[in-house]
Structures are given as structure tokens and as C-alpha cells.
mmCIF file of C-alpha atoms in Angstrom:
data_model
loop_
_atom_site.group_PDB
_atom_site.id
_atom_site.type_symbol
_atom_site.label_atom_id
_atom_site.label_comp_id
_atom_site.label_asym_id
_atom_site.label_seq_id
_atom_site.Cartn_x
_atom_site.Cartn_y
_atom_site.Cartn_z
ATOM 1 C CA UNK A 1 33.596 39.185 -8.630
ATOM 2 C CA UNK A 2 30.759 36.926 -8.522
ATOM 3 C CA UNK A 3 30.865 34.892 -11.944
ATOM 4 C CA UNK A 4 27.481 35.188 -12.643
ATOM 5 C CA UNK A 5 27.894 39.027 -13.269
ATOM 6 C CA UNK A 6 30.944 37.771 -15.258
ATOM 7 C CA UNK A 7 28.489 36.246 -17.090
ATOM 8 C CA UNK A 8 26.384 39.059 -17.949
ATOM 9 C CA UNK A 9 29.430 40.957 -18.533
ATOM 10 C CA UNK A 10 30.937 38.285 -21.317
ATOM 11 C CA UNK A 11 27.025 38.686 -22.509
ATOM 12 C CA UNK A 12 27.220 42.202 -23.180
ATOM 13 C CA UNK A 13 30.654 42.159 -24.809
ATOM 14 C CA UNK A 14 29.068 40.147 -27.843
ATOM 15 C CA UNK A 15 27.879 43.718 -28.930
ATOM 16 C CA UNK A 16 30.900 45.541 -28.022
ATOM 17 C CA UNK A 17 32.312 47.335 -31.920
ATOM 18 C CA UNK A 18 35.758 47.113 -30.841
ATOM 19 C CA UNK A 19 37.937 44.290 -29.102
ATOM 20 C CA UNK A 20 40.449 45.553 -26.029
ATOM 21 C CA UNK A 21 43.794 46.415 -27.230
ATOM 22 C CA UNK A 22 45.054 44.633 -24.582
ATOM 23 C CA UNK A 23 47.359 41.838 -25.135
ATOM 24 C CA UNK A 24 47.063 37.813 -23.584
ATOM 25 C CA UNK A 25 49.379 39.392 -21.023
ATOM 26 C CA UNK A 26 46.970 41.266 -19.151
ATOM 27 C CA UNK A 27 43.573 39.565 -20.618
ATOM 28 C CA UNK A 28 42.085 37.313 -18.291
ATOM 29 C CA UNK A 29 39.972 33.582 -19.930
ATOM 30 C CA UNK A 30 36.898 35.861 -19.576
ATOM 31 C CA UNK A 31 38.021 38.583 -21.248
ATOM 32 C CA UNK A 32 39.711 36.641 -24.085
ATOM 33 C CA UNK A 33 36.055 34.864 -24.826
ATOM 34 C CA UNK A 34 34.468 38.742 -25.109
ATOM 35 C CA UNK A 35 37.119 39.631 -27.327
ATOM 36 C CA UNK A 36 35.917 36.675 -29.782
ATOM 37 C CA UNK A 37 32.309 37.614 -29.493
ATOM 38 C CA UNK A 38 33.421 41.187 -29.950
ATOM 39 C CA UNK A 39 34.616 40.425 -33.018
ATOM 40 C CA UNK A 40 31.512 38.437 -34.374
ATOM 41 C CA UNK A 41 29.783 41.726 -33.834
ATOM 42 C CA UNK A 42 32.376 43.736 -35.278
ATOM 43 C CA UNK A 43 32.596 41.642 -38.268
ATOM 44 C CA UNK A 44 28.770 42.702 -39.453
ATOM 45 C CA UNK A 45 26.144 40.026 -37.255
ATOM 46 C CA UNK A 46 24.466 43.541 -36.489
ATOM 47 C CA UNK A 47 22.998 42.868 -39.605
ATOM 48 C CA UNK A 48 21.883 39.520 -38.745
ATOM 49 C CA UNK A 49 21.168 39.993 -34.986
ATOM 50 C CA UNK A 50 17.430 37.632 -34.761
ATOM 51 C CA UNK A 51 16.855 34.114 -36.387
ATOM 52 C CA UNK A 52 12.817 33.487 -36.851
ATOM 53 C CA UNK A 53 12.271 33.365 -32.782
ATOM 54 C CA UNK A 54 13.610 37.032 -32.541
ATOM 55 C CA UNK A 55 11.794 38.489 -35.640
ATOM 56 C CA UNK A 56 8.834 37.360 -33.588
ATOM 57 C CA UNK A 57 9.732 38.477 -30.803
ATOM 58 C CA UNK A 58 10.272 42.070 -31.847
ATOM 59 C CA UNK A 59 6.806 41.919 -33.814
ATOM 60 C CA UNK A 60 5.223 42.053 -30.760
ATOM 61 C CA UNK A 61 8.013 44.378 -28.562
ATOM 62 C CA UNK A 62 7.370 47.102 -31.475
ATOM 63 C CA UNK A 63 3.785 47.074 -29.747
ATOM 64 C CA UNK A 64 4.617 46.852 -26.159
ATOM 65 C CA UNK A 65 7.643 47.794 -24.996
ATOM 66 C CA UNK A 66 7.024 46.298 -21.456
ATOM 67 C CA UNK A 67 10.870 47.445 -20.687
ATOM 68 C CA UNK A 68 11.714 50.629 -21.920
ATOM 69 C CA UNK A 69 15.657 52.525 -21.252
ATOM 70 C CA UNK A 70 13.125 54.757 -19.036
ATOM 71 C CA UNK A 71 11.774 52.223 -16.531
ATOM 72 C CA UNK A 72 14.710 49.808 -16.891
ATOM 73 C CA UNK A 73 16.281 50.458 -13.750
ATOM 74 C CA UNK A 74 13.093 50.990 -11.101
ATOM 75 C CA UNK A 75 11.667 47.784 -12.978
ATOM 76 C CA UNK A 76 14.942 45.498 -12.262
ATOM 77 C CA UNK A 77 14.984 47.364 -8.599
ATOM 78 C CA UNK A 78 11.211 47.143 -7.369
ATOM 79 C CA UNK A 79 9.206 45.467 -10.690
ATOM 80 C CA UNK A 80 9.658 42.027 -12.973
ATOM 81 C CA UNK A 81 12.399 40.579 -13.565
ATOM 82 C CA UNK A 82 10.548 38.336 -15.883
ATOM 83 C CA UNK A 83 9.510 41.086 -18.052
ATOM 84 C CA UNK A 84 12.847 42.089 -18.381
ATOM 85 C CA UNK A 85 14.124 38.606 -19.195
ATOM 86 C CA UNK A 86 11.644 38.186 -21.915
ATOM 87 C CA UNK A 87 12.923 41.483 -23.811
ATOM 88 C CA UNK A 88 16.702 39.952 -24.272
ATOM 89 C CA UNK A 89 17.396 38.815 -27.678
ATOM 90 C CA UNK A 90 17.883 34.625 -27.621
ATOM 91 C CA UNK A 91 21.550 35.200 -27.855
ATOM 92 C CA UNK A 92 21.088 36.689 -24.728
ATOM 93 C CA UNK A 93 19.024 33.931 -23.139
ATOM 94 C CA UNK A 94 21.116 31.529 -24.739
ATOM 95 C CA UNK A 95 24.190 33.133 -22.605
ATOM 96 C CA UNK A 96 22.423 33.377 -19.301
ATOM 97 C CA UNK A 97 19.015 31.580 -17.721
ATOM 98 C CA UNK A 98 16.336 33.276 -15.992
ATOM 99 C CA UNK A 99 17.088 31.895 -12.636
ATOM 100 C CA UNK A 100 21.080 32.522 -12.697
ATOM 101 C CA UNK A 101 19.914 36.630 -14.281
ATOM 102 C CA UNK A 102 17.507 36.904 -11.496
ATOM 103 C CA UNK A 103 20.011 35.897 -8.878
ATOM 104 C CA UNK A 104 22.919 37.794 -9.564
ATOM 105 C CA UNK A 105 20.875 40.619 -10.370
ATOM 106 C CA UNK A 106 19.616 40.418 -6.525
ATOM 107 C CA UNK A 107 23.026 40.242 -4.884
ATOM 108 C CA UNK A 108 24.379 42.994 -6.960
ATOM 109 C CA UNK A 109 21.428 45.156 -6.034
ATOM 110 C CA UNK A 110 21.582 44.527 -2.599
ATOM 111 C CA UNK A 111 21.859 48.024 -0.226
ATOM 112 C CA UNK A 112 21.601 50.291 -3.323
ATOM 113 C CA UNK A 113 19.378 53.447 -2.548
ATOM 114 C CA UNK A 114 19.124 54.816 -5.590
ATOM 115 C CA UNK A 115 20.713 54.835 -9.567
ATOM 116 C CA UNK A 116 21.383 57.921 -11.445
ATOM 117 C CA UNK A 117 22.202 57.930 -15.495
ATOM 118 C CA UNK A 118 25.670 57.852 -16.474
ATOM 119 C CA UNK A 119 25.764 58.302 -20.483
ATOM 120 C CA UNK A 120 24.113 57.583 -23.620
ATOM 121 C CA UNK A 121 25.829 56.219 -26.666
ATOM 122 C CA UNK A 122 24.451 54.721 -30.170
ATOM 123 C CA UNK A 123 26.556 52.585 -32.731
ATOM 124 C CA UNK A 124 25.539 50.659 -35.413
ATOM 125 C CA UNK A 125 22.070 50.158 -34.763
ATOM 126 C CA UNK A 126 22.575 49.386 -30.635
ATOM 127 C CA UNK A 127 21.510 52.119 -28.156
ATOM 128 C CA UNK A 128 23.654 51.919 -24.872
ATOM 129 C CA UNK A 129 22.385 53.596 -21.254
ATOM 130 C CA UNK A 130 24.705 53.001 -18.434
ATOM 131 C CA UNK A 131 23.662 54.056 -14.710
ATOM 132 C CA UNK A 132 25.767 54.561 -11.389
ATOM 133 C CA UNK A 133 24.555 53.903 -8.068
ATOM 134 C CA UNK A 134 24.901 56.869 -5.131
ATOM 135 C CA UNK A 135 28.023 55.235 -3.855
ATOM 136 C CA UNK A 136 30.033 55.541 -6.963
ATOM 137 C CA UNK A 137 31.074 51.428 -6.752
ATOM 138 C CA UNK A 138 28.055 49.404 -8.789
ATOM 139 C CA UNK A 139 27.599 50.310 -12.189
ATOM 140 C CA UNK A 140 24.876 48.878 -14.901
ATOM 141 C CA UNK A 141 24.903 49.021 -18.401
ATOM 142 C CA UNK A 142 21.951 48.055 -21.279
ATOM 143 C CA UNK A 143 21.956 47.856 -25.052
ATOM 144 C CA UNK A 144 18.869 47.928 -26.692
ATOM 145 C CA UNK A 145 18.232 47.574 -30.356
ATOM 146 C CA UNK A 146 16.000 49.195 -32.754
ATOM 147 C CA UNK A 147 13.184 46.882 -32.324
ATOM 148 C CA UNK A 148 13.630 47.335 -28.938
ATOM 149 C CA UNK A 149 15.076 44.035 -27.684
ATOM 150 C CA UNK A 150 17.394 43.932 -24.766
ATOM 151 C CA UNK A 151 20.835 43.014 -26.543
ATOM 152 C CA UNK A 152 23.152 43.127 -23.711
ATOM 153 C CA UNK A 153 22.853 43.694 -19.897
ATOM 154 C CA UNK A 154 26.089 44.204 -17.466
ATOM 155 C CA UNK A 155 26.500 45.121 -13.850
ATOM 156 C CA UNK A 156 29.528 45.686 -12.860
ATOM 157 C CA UNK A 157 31.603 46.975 -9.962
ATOM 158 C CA UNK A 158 33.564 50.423 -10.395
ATOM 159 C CA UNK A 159 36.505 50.951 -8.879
ATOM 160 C CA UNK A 160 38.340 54.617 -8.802
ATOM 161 C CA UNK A 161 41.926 55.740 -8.852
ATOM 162 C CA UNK A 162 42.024 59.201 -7.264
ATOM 163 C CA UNK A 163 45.934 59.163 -6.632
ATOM 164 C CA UNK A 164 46.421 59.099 -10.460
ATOM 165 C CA UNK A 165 42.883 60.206 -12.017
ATOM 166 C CA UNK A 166 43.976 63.487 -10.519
ATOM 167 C CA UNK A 167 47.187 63.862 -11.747
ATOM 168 C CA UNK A 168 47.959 64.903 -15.309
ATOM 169 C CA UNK A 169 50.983 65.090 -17.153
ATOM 170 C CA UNK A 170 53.370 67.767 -17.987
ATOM 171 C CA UNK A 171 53.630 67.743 -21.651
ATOM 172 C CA UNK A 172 50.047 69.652 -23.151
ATOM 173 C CA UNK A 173 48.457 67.169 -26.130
ATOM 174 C CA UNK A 174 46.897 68.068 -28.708
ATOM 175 C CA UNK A 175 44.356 65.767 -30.257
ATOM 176 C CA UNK A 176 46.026 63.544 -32.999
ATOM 177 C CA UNK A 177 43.327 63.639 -35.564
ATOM 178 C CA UNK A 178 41.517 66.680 -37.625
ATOM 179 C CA UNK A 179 38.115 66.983 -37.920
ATOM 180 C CA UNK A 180 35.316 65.686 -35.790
ATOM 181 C CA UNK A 181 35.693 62.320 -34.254
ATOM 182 C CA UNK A 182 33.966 59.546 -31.412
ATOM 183 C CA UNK A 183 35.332 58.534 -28.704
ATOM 184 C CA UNK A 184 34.590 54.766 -28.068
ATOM 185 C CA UNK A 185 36.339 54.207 -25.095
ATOM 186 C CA UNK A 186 37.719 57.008 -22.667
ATOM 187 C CA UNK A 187 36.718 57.974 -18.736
ATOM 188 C CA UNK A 188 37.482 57.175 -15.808
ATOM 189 C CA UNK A 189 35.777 53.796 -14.706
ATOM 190 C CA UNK A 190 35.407 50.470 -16.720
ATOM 191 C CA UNK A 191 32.346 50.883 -18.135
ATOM 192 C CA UNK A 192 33.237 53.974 -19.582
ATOM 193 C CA UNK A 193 36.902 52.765 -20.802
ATOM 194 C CA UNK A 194 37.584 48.873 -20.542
ATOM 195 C CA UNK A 195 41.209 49.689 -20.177
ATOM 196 C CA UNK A 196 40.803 51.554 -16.900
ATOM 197 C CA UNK A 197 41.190 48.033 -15.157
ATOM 198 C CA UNK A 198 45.034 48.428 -16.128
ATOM 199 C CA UNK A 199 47.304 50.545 -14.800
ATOM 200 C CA UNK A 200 49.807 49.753 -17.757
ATOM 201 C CA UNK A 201 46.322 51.536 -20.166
ATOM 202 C CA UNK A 202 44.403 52.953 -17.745
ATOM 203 C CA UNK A 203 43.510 55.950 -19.889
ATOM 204 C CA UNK A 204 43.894 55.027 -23.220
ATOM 205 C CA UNK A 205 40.897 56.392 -25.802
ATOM 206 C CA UNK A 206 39.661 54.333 -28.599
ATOM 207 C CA UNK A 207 38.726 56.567 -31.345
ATOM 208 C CA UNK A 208 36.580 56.015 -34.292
ATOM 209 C CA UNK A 209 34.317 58.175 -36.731
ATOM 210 C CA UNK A 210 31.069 57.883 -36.985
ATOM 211 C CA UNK A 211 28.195 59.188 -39.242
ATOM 212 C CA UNK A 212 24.672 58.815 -38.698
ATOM 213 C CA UNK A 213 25.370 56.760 -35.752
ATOM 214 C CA UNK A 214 27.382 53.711 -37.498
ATOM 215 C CA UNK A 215 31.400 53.642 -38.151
ATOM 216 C CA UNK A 216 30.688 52.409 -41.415
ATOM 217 C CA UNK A 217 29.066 51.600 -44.589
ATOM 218 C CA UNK A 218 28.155 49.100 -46.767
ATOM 219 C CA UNK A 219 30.417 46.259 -46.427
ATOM 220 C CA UNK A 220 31.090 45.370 -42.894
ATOM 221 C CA UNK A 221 34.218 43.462 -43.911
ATOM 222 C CA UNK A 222 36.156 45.727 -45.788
ATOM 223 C CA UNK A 223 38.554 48.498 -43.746
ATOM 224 C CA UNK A 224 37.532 50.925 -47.015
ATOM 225 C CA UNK A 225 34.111 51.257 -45.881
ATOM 226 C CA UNK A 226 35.375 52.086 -42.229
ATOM 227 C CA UNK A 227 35.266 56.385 -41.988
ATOM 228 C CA UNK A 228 37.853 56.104 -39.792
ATOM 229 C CA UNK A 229 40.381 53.935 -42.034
ATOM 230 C CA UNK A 230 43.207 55.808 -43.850
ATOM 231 C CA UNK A 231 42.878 59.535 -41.644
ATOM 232 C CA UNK A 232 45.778 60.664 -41.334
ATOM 233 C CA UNK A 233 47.380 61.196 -37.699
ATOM 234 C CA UNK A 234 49.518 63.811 -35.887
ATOM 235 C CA UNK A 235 52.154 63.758 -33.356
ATOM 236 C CA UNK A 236 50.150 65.141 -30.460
ATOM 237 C CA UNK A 237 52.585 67.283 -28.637
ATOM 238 C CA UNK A 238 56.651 68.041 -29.924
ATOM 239 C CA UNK A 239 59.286 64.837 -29.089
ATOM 240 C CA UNK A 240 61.406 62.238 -30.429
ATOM 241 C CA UNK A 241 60.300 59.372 -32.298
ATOM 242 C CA UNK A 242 61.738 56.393 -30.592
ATOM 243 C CA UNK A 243 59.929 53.509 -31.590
ATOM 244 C CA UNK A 244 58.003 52.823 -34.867
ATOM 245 C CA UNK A 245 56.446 49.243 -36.599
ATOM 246 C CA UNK A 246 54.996 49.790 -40.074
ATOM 247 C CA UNK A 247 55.280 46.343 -41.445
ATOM 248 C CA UNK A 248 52.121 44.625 -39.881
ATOM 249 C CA UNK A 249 48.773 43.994 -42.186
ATOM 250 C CA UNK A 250 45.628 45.384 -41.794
ATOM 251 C CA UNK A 251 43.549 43.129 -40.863
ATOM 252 C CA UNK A 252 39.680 42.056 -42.254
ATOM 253 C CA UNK A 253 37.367 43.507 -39.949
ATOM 254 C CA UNK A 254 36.701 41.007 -37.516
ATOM 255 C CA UNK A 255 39.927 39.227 -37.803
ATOM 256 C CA UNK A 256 42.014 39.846 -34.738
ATOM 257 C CA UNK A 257 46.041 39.884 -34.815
ATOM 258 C CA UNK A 258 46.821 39.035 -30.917
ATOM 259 C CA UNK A 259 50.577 38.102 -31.544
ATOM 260 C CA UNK A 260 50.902 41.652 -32.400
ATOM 261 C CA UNK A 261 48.171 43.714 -30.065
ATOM 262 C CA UNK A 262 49.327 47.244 -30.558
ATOM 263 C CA UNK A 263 49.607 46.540 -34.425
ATOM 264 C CA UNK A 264 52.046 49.326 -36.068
ATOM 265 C CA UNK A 265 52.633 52.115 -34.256
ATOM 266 C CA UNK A 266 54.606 55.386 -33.174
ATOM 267 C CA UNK A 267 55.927 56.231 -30.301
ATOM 268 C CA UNK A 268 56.827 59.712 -29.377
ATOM 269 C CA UNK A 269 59.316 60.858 -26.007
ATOM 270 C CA UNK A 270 57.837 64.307 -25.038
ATOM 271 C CA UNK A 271 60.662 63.845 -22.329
ATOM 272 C CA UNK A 272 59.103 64.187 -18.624
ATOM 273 C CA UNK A 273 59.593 60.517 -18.907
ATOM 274 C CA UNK A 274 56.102 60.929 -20.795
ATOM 275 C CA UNK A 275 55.757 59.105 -24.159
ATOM 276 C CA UNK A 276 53.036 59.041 -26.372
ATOM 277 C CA UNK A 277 51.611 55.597 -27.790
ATOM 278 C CA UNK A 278 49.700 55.716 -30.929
ATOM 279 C CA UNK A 279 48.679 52.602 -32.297
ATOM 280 C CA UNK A 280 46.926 50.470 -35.011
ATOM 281 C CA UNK A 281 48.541 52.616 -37.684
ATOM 282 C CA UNK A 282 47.929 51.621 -41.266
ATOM 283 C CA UNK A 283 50.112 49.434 -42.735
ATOM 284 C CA UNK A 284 53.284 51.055 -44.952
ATOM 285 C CA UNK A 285 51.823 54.670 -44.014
ATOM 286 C CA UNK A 286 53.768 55.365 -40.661
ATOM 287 C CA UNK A 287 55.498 58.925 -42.071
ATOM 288 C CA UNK A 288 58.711 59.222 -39.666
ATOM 289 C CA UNK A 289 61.580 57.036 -38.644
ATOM 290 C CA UNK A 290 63.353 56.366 -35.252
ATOM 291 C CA UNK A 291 65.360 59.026 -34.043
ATOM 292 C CA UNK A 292 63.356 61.716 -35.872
ATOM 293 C CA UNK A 293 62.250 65.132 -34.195
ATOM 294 C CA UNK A 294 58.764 66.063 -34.637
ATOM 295 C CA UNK A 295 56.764 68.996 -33.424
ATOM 296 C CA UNK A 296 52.870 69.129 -32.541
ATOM 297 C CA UNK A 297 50.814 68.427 -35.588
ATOM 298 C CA UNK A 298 53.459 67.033 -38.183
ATOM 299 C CA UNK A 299 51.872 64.100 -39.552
ATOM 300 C CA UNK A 300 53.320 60.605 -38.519
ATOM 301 C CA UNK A 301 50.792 58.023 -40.208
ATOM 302 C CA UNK A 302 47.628 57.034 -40.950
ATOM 303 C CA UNK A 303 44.842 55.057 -38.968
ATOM 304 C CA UNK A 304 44.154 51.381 -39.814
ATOM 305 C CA UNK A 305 43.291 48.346 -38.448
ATOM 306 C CA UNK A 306 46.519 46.222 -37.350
ATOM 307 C CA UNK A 307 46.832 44.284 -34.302
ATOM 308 C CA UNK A 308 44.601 43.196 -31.469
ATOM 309 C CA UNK A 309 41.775 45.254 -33.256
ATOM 310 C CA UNK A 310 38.700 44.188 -34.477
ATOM 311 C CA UNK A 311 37.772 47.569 -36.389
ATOM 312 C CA UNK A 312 39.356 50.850 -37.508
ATOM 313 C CA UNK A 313 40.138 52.537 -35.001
ATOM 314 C CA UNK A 314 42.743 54.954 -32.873
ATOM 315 C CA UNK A 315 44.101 53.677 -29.665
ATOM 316 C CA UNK A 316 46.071 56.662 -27.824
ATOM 317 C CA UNK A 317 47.698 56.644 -24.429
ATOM 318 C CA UNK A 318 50.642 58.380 -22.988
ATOM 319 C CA UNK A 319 52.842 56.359 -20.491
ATOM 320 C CA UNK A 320 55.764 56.967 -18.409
ATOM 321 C CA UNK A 321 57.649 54.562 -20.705
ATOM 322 C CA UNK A 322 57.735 53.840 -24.412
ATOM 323 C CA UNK A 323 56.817 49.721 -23.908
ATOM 324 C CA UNK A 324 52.880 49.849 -23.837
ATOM 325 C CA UNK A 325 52.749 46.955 -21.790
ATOM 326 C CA UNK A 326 54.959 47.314 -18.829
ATOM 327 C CA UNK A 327 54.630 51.527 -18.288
ATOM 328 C CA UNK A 328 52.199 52.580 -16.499
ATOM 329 C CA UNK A 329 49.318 55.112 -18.495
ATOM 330 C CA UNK A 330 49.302 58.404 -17.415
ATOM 331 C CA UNK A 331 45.869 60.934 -17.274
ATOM 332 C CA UNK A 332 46.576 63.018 -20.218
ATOM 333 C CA UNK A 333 46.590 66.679 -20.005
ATOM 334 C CA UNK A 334 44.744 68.364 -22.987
ATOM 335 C CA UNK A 335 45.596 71.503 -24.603
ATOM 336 C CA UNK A 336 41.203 71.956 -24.583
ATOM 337 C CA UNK A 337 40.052 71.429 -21.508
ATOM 338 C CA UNK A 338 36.333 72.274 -23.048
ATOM 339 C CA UNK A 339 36.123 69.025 -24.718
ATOM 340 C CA UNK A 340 35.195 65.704 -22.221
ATOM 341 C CA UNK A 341 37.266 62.572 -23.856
ATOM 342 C CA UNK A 342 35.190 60.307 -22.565
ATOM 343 C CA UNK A 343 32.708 57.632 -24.058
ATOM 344 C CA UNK A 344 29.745 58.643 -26.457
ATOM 345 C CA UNK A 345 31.670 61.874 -26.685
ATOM 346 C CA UNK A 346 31.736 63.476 -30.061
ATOM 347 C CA UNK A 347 35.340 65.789 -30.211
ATOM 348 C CA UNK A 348 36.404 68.522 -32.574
ATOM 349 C CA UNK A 349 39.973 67.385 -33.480
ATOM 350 C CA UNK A 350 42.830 69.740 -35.095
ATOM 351 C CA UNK A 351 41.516 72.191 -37.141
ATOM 352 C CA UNK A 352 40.614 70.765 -40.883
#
């Protein structure tokens, strides 16, 4: 990939909620330097996103929005790139110049026909829009905020994996959590789900809660004011525990735990040589031991914040072996095949 769209990719992970669950293993220098700036927005800089030259630029954006998500696309394909430069926020021109944005932006675009919307998402205070071009390859994503600045900008190629996107397991899941829930990552190409790159994660969800369009309140730094923290979680379909950890701390929101990515966890063998993954449990609350039969919906845990995380959250993934970094993820196959698991997707859970 051309590392000038790296660069706008690295720009837009600043704004990212939550950090990959991947470990160093698989996590390439670039990715490693959007985990960090992940977590500076994770741990509460939404709050603080403009010093005095972005409070004046919004002043005047609130009056002319010169780039809107409606005319983004046709005005990077056929209008000003200028225009669009001088809506980014100065983190964003402080991560990339005019003359390497304008560049890149013309090589990606080069032989694209035509762009079609992808999805929608909010989260605390950032609006994303992401796009696909008619070939299914080229992909572009934008976060704006509420005063209408241009927070983050990626293009990106998509790849596809039609031998195993196609192919679901055995084993029926059940979704591990009751009540209604957000899925932050989940889908089948990397903007969508940042774990689709790996075959070892490849379709993994992220979940979180959300109300009012934020995963929290108050307090950016405490896991309490996450409404995600402390639900309890389910064993998705009937198996054998065969792995647990319950002895790693939660960390501060923010605060990343690399040496230990997948934080405490559970995993489950649903036999099929398909084992579910659940990880970031709570610290002290996973409910069953190795060895352990469980059937669909008995409670193993709660959801925390340990490991490689940067927020509250559920990662879930079901893999043809129980070590999440050398099995390879499997598509799961959902007991409700009405609800779409993929990102900016709000999904009904177990019954309350």
C-alpha cells in the first residue's frame, strides 16, 4: 500500500473508541502507532478535540459548511481539494500536508467510476460515513464532528475472502449478551471490522453499549461510567470450558495491557473443532472453571476492560482452535439470521 494512504489511515485511527485486540504478533509499526492514538481518544480528548485555532475554525464552519458528508465524495472526485483540506481539524493537518493529501488522494482515485455509501455510525460526538467504489476494492471513510470539522479521512483498499466469508460454522450461537447492544467492529471488509485483515480474527465483533450515541458518561477514565462494564456474559452455544484467565486487572480507560491482548477470558469447545473466544472479561468475575460443561445461556463472566483494550468492551470470535492467535476465525453462524452483526449495527441480545 502506498504509505501516504497509510498515513491517512494512522490519521483516522486517532478517533478510533477502541484499540485492535490484536497482539504485537500480528500488529504491524503502523498499526501499533494507531493503537496509541486510539487510546488518546479513548481516554476522553473527545472532550478536548480543538486548541484556540480549531474553536475558530469551527466558528466559521458552523456558517458554511463548504464540505458537507453529502458532497464529500463528488467534491474530493471532481471539486476542491483545498476546501476539503481546510475542514480537517489541525490534528489532522498536523498528521498530513496539503500536497502529500492531495496526492495520494489522486492515485487512489484513479479509474473509479463511481462511489456508493457503505454505513453510517455515531460515537461520542464523531459522525462516521464510509463509501465503496463499484468494484468492491477501494474503500473511503470520514469522521466529522459536531461543529462540522473533518476529524479523520481514510482510503483504503478492500480485500474479500469468498472461500471463507461464505462458509459458516456448524455449531448455531447465540448472542452472548442480553439486552440491546452496538456493534463496533463486525463485517466483512476492514473498514467495517479492523480484524478482517487476519485470518487468525477475521470475524471477530467488538461490542459495546451505547446510549444517546456515546459508550459512556461522565468520567471518561473510569470503567464505572462505561454502560458496557460489569454486563454479565453467556456461553453462546453448549461446550466445554477449556481455557479460562480471571486474574488480569482492568485497566484505566486508555491504558492498554499488550503483554496480555486478549485480557481474561473463556474459552468454550462446541466440538466441530469450533471454539468460542470471549475476551476482556472483568477481572475476578469469570463464573466457570476448566473442564466445566456449560449449555447456551449459562452465565460465564462479566465484561470489562483487561488486555489489549482501550475501553469496555466484548471481543467475540469463534476459531477452529482454542489459542486466539494461531487458529484461524471462523464466519459465525447465528441462531437470528434477522439481525446484521456488522458495524453501526444496533442488536437485540438474549432476551432480558
Amino acid at each position: 500500500m502506498n504509505k501516504k494512504w497509510k498515513l491517512l489511515l494512522l490519521t483516522l485511527a486517532a478517533f478510533a473508541v477502541l484499540s485492535a485486540c490484536t497482539s504485537n504478533k500480528i500488529t504491524s509499526d503502523e498499526a501499533e502507532q494507531a493503537e496509541k492514538q486510539a487510546t488518546e481518544q479513548a481516554s476522553g480528548q473527545k472532550d478536548n478535540q480543538s486548541d484556540t485555532a480549531g474553536k475558530e475554525q469551527n466558528e466559521g464552519l458552523k456558517d458554511n459548511k463548504a464540505v458537507s458528508p453529502d458532497n464529500l465524495i463528488d467534491t474530493l472526485t471532481n471539486g476542491s481539494k483545498d476546501a476539503i483540506y481546510e475542514q480537517f481539524t489541525p490534528e489532522m493537518k498536523q498528521a498530513v500536508s496539503l500536497k502529500d493529501f492531495k496526492s495520494s488522494a489522486d492515485s487512489f482515485l484513479k479509474g473509479v467510476k463511481s462511489w456508493a455509501p457503505d454505513y453510517r455510525t455515531e460515537m461520542n460526538g464523531l459522525t462516521e460515513y464510509a463509501w465503496v467504489d463499484d468494484t468492491g476494492t477501494k474503500g473511503i471513510r470520514a469522521y466529522f464532528t459536531e461543529d462540522h470539522q473533518i476529524a479523520g479521512l481514510s482510503i483504503t483498499l478492500l480485500e474479500s475472502h469468498p472461500d471463507t466469508d461464505n462458509k459458516l460454522t456448524k455449531t448455531e450461537f447465540q448472542f452472548p449478551m442480553k439486552g440491546e447492544m452496538y456493534v463496533f467492529w463486525g463485517g466483512h471488509n476492514v473498514m467495517a471490522n479492523y480484524h478482517y485483515e487476519h485470518e487468525t480474527q477475521r470475524y471477530a465483533l467488538d461490542i459495546v453499549q451505547t446510549k444517546d450515541g456515546a459508550s459512556y458518561q461522565g468520567d471518561a477514565k473510569d470503567n464505572a461510567n462505561y454502560y458496557a462494564f460489569g454486563k454479565p456474559l453467556y456461553a453462546a452455544a453448549d461446550g466445554t470450558v477449556v481455557e479460562i484467565k480471571n486474574d488480569i486487572e482492568d485497566n484505566v480507560p486508555g491504558v492498554m495491557n499488550p503483554e496480555q491482548p486478549a485480557g481474561n477470558y473463556v474459552v468454550i469447545d462446541h466440538g466441530n473443532k469450533e471454539y468460542s473466544i470471549t475476551g476482556h472479561i472483568k477481572k475476578g468475575s469469570v463464573a466457570v472453571k476448566k473442564g466445566d460443561k456449560v449449555k447456551q445461556g449459562d452465565r460465564i463472566g462479566d465484561l470489562g476492560n483487561s488486555g489489549n483494550s482501550s475501553e469496555a468492551h466484548l471481543h467475540f470470535q469463534v476459531s477452529d482452535g482454542p489459542d486466539l492467535f494461531t487458529s484461524q476465525s471462523l464466519n459465525i453462524r447465528w441462531a437470528d439470521q434477522s439481525q446484521e452483526l456488522t458495524r453501526g449495527n444496533t442488536v437485540q441480545g438474549l432476551p432480558e
